[in-house]
Amino acid sequence: PDRTNVKQTVFRDDSVMVYHSRDVEWLRDDQMFVVTDLPFDQLRDRAHWKQSASTWSLIQAARNKSLDTGADVSVAIHTRMLQPFGDLLVVFLGLPVVLSRESRNAFIAVGSCMLVVALFVVVGLGLQNLGMTYVISPSLAVWLPLILFLPIAVWLGEPLRR
């Protein structure tokens, strides 16, 4: 496409959208500057910025109308908020399996514990993927593992309370 037709600064509603080198001296002749309110981190590393961004940055990005953050940012925000509860639930799932009186063999107890924790993690990751693709609500995708496994943790812990 012919890009030589843009030879001046572009305005929209009395604000500059694109600066052209003909109208400002700080651009070289072959340059243009697009005005945006995107943070530098998101412009620099668009694919991986969510991993290193703070939770507050993710919340601000989700509120930013200039970004099309999608469900993955919502899932990341909810996951970070609920991670301590998920970690605690994993303890309450695994501890009764290891400390149960039925299993005298330590290897079977540890293996059973690893199986229960792996099941929790796999279900959690699967539901997060469903939330990231809008198959289910992003918030439900993160809450559902806790909702599903909390009764199981209570049931598994019943023999320990006796």
CSV table of C-alpha atoms in Angstrom, one decimal:
chain,number,residue,atom,x,y,z
A,1,PRO,CA,0.0,0.0,0.0
A,2,ASP,CA,1.0,3.5,-0.7
A,3,ARG,CA,1.9,5.3,2.5
A,4,THR,CA,3.0,8.6,1.0
A,5,ASN,CA,-0.5,10.0,1.2
A,6,VAL,CA,-0.1,10.7,5.0
A,7,LYS,CA,2.0,13.9,4.9
A,8,GLN,CA,0.7,15.8,7.8
A,9,THR,CA,-0.2,15.4,11.5
A,10,VAL,CA,-3.5,13.6,12.0
A,11,PHE,CA,-6.0,15.0,14.5
A,12,ARG,CA,-9.1,13.4,16.0
A,13,ASP,CA,-11.4,15.5,18.2
A,14,ASP,CA,-8.8,18.2,18.6
A,15,SER,CA,-6.1,15.8,19.9
A,16,VAL,CA,-3.1,14.6,17.9
A,17,MET,CA,-3.3,10.9,16.9
A,18,VAL,CA,-0.2,10.8,14.6
A,19,TYR,CA,2.7,13.3,14.4
A,20,HIS,CA,4.3,13.6,11.0
A,21,SER,CA,7.9,14.6,10.5
A,22,ARG,CA,6.9,17.6,8.4
A,23,ASP,CA,5.1,19.2,11.3
A,24,VAL,CA,7.6,18.5,14.2
A,25,GLU,CA,11.3,18.9,14.3
A,26,TRP,CA,12.1,16.0,16.6
A,27,LEU,CA,11.2,13.4,14.0
A,28,ARG,CA,13.4,12.4,11.0
A,29,ASP,CA,12.0,12.7,7.5
A,30,ASP,CA,11.2,9.0,7.3
A,31,GLN,CA,9.4,8.8,10.7
A,32,MET,CA,6.0,9.2,12.2
A,33,PHE,CA,4.9,9.1,15.8
A,34,VAL,CA,1.6,7.4,16.9
A,35,VAL,CA,0.2,8.8,20.2
A,36,THR,CA,-1.0,6.1,22.5
A,37,ASP,CA,-1.7,5.7,26.2
A,38,LEU,CA,-0.3,2.1,26.3
A,39,PRO,CA,2.3,1.6,29.0
A,40,PHE,CA,5.9,0.9,27.8
A,41,ASP,CA,5.9,-2.7,29.1
A,42,GLN,CA,3.0,-3.6,27.0
A,43,LEU,CA,4.5,-2.1,23.8
A,44,ARG,CA,7.9,-3.6,24.5
A,45,ASP,CA,6.9,-7.2,25.2
A,46,ARG,CA,3.3,-7.8,24.2
A,47,ALA,CA,3.4,-11.6,24.4
A,48,HIS,CA,4.8,-12.0,27.9
A,49,TRP,CA,4.0,-8.7,29.8
A,50,LYS,CA,1.3,-10.4,32.0
A,51,GLN,CA,3.8,-12.7,33.6
A,52,SER,CA,6.0,-10.0,35.0
A,53,ALA,CA,3.4,-7.3,35.5
A,54,SER,CA,2.1,-6.5,39.0
A,55,THR,CA,-1.5,-7.3,39.9
A,56,TRP,CA,-2.3,-3.6,40.0
A,57,SER,CA,-0.8,-3.2,36.5
A,58,LEU,CA,-3.0,-6.1,35.2
A,59,ILE,CA,-6.1,-4.4,36.8
A,60,GLN,CA,-5.2,-1.1,35.1
A,61,ALA,CA,-4.7,-2.8,31.8
A,62,ALA,CA,-8.1,-4.5,32.1
A,63,ARG,CA,-9.7,-1.1,32.6
A,64,ASN,CA,-7.8,0.6,29.8
A,65,LYS,CA,-10.0,1.1,26.8
A,66,SER,CA,-7.0,1.2,24.4
A,67,LEU,CA,-6.1,-2.4,25.2
A,68,ASP,CA,-8.0,-5.4,24.1
A,69,THR,CA,-6.7,-7.5,27.0
A,70,GLY,CA,-9.2,-10.4,26.6
A,71,ALA,CA,-10.1,-13.0,29.1
A,72,ASP,CA,-6.6,-14.1,29.8
A,73,VAL,CA,-5.9,-10.9,31.8
A,74,SER,CA,-9.1,-11.4,33.8
A,75,VAL,CA,-8.1,-15.0,34.5
A,76,ALA,CA,-4.6,-13.9,35.6
A,77,ILE,CA,-6.1,-11.3,38.0
A,78,HIS,CA,-8.5,-13.7,39.6
A,79,THR,CA,-5.8,-16.4,39.8
A,80,ARG,CA,-3.5,-14.1,41.6
A,81,MET,CA,-6.2,-13.1,44.1
A,82,LEU,CA,-7.3,-16.7,44.8
A,83,GLN,CA,-3.8,-18.4,44.7
A,84,PRO,CA,-3.4,-18.4,48.6
A,85,PHE,CA,-6.8,-20.1,49.0
A,86,GLY,CA,-5.9,-22.7,46.3
A,87,ASP,CA,-2.6,-23.3,48.1
A,88,LEU,CA,-4.3,-23.8,51.4
A,89,LEU,CA,-6.9,-26.1,49.8
A,90,VAL,CA,-4.0,-28.3,48.3
A,91,VAL,CA,-2.7,-28.7,51.9
A,92,PHE,CA,-6.1,-29.7,53.1
A,93,LEU,CA,-6.5,-32.1,50.2
A,94,GLY,CA,-3.0,-33.7,50.6
A,95,LEU,CA,-2.6,-33.8,54.4
A,96,PRO,CA,-5.5,-36.2,55.1
A,97,VAL,CA,-4.3,-38.6,52.4
A,98,VAL,CA,-0.8,-38.7,53.9
A,99,LEU,CA,-1.9,-39.0,57.5
A,100,SER,CA,-4.7,-41.5,57.0
A,101,ARG,CA,-4.5,-44.6,59.1
A,102,GLU,CA,-5.5,-46.9,56.3
A,103,SER,CA,-2.2,-46.5,54.5
A,104,ARG,CA,0.7,-47.9,56.4
A,105,ASN,CA,3.0,-47.8,53.4
A,106,ALA,CA,4.7,-44.3,53.1
A,107,PHE,CA,5.2,-44.7,49.4
A,108,ILE,CA,1.5,-45.4,48.7
A,109,ALA,CA,0.6,-42.4,51.0
A,110,VAL,CA,2.9,-40.0,49.2
A,111,GLY,CA,1.8,-41.3,45.8
A,112,SER,CA,-1.8,-40.9,46.6
A,113,CYS,CA,-1.2,-37.4,47.9
A,114,MET,CA,0.7,-36.5,44.7
A,115,LEU,CA,-2.2,-37.9,42.6
A,116,VAL,CA,-4.8,-35.8,44.5
A,117,VAL,CA,-2.7,-32.7,44.1
A,118,ALA,CA,-2.0,-33.4,40.5
A,119,LEU,CA,-5.7,-33.8,39.9
A,120,PHE,CA,-6.4,-30.5,41.5
A,121,VAL,CA,-3.7,-28.8,39.4
A,122,VAL,CA,-4.9,-30.3,36.1
A,123,VAL,CA,-8.5,-29.4,36.7
A,124,GLY,CA,-7.5,-25.9,37.7
A,125,LEU,CA,-5.4,-25.4,34.6
A,126,GLY,CA,-8.0,-26.9,32.3
A,127,LEU,CA,-10.7,-24.6,33.7
A,128,GLN,CA,-8.3,-21.6,33.4
A,129,ASN,CA,-7.9,-22.5,29.7
A,130,LEU,CA,-11.7,-22.7,29.3
A,131,GLY,CA,-11.9,-19.2,30.9
A,132,MET,CA,-9.2,-17.8,28.7
A,133,THR,CA,-11.2,-18.8,25.6
A,134,TYR,CA,-14.5,-17.5,26.9
A,135,VAL,CA,-16.0,-21.0,27.1
A,136,ILE,CA,-16.9,-20.2,30.7
A,137,SER,CA,-16.6,-16.9,32.6
A,138,PRO,CA,-13.0,-16.0,33.5
A,139,SER,CA,-13.9,-15.5,37.2
A,140,LEU,CA,-15.8,-18.8,37.3
A,141,ALA,CA,-12.8,-20.6,35.7
A,142,VAL,CA,-10.7,-19.6,38.7
A,143,TRP,CA,-13.3,-20.1,41.4
A,144,LEU,CA,-14.6,-23.5,40.2
A,145,PRO,CA,-11.7,-25.6,41.3
A,146,LEU,CA,-12.1,-24.2,44.8
A,147,ILE,CA,-15.8,-24.8,44.7
A,148,LEU,CA,-15.4,-28.4,43.4
A,149,PHE,CA,-12.5,-29.5,45.7
A,150,LEU,CA,-13.5,-27.9,49.0
A,151,PRO,CA,-16.2,-30.5,49.7
A,152,ILE,CA,-13.7,-33.2,48.8
A,153,ALA,CA,-11.1,-31.7,51.2
A,154,VAL,CA,-13.8,-31.7,54.0
A,155,TRP,CA,-14.7,-35.3,53.2
A,156,LEU,CA,-11.1,-36.4,53.2
A,157,GLY,CA,-10.4,-34.7,56.5
A,158,GLU,CA,-13.3,-36.3,58.3
A,159,PRO,CA,-11.3,-39.3,59.6
A,160,LEU,CA,-8.7,-36.9,61.0
A,161,ARG,CA,-11.3,-35.1,63.1
A,162,ARG,CA,-12.4,-38.3,64.8
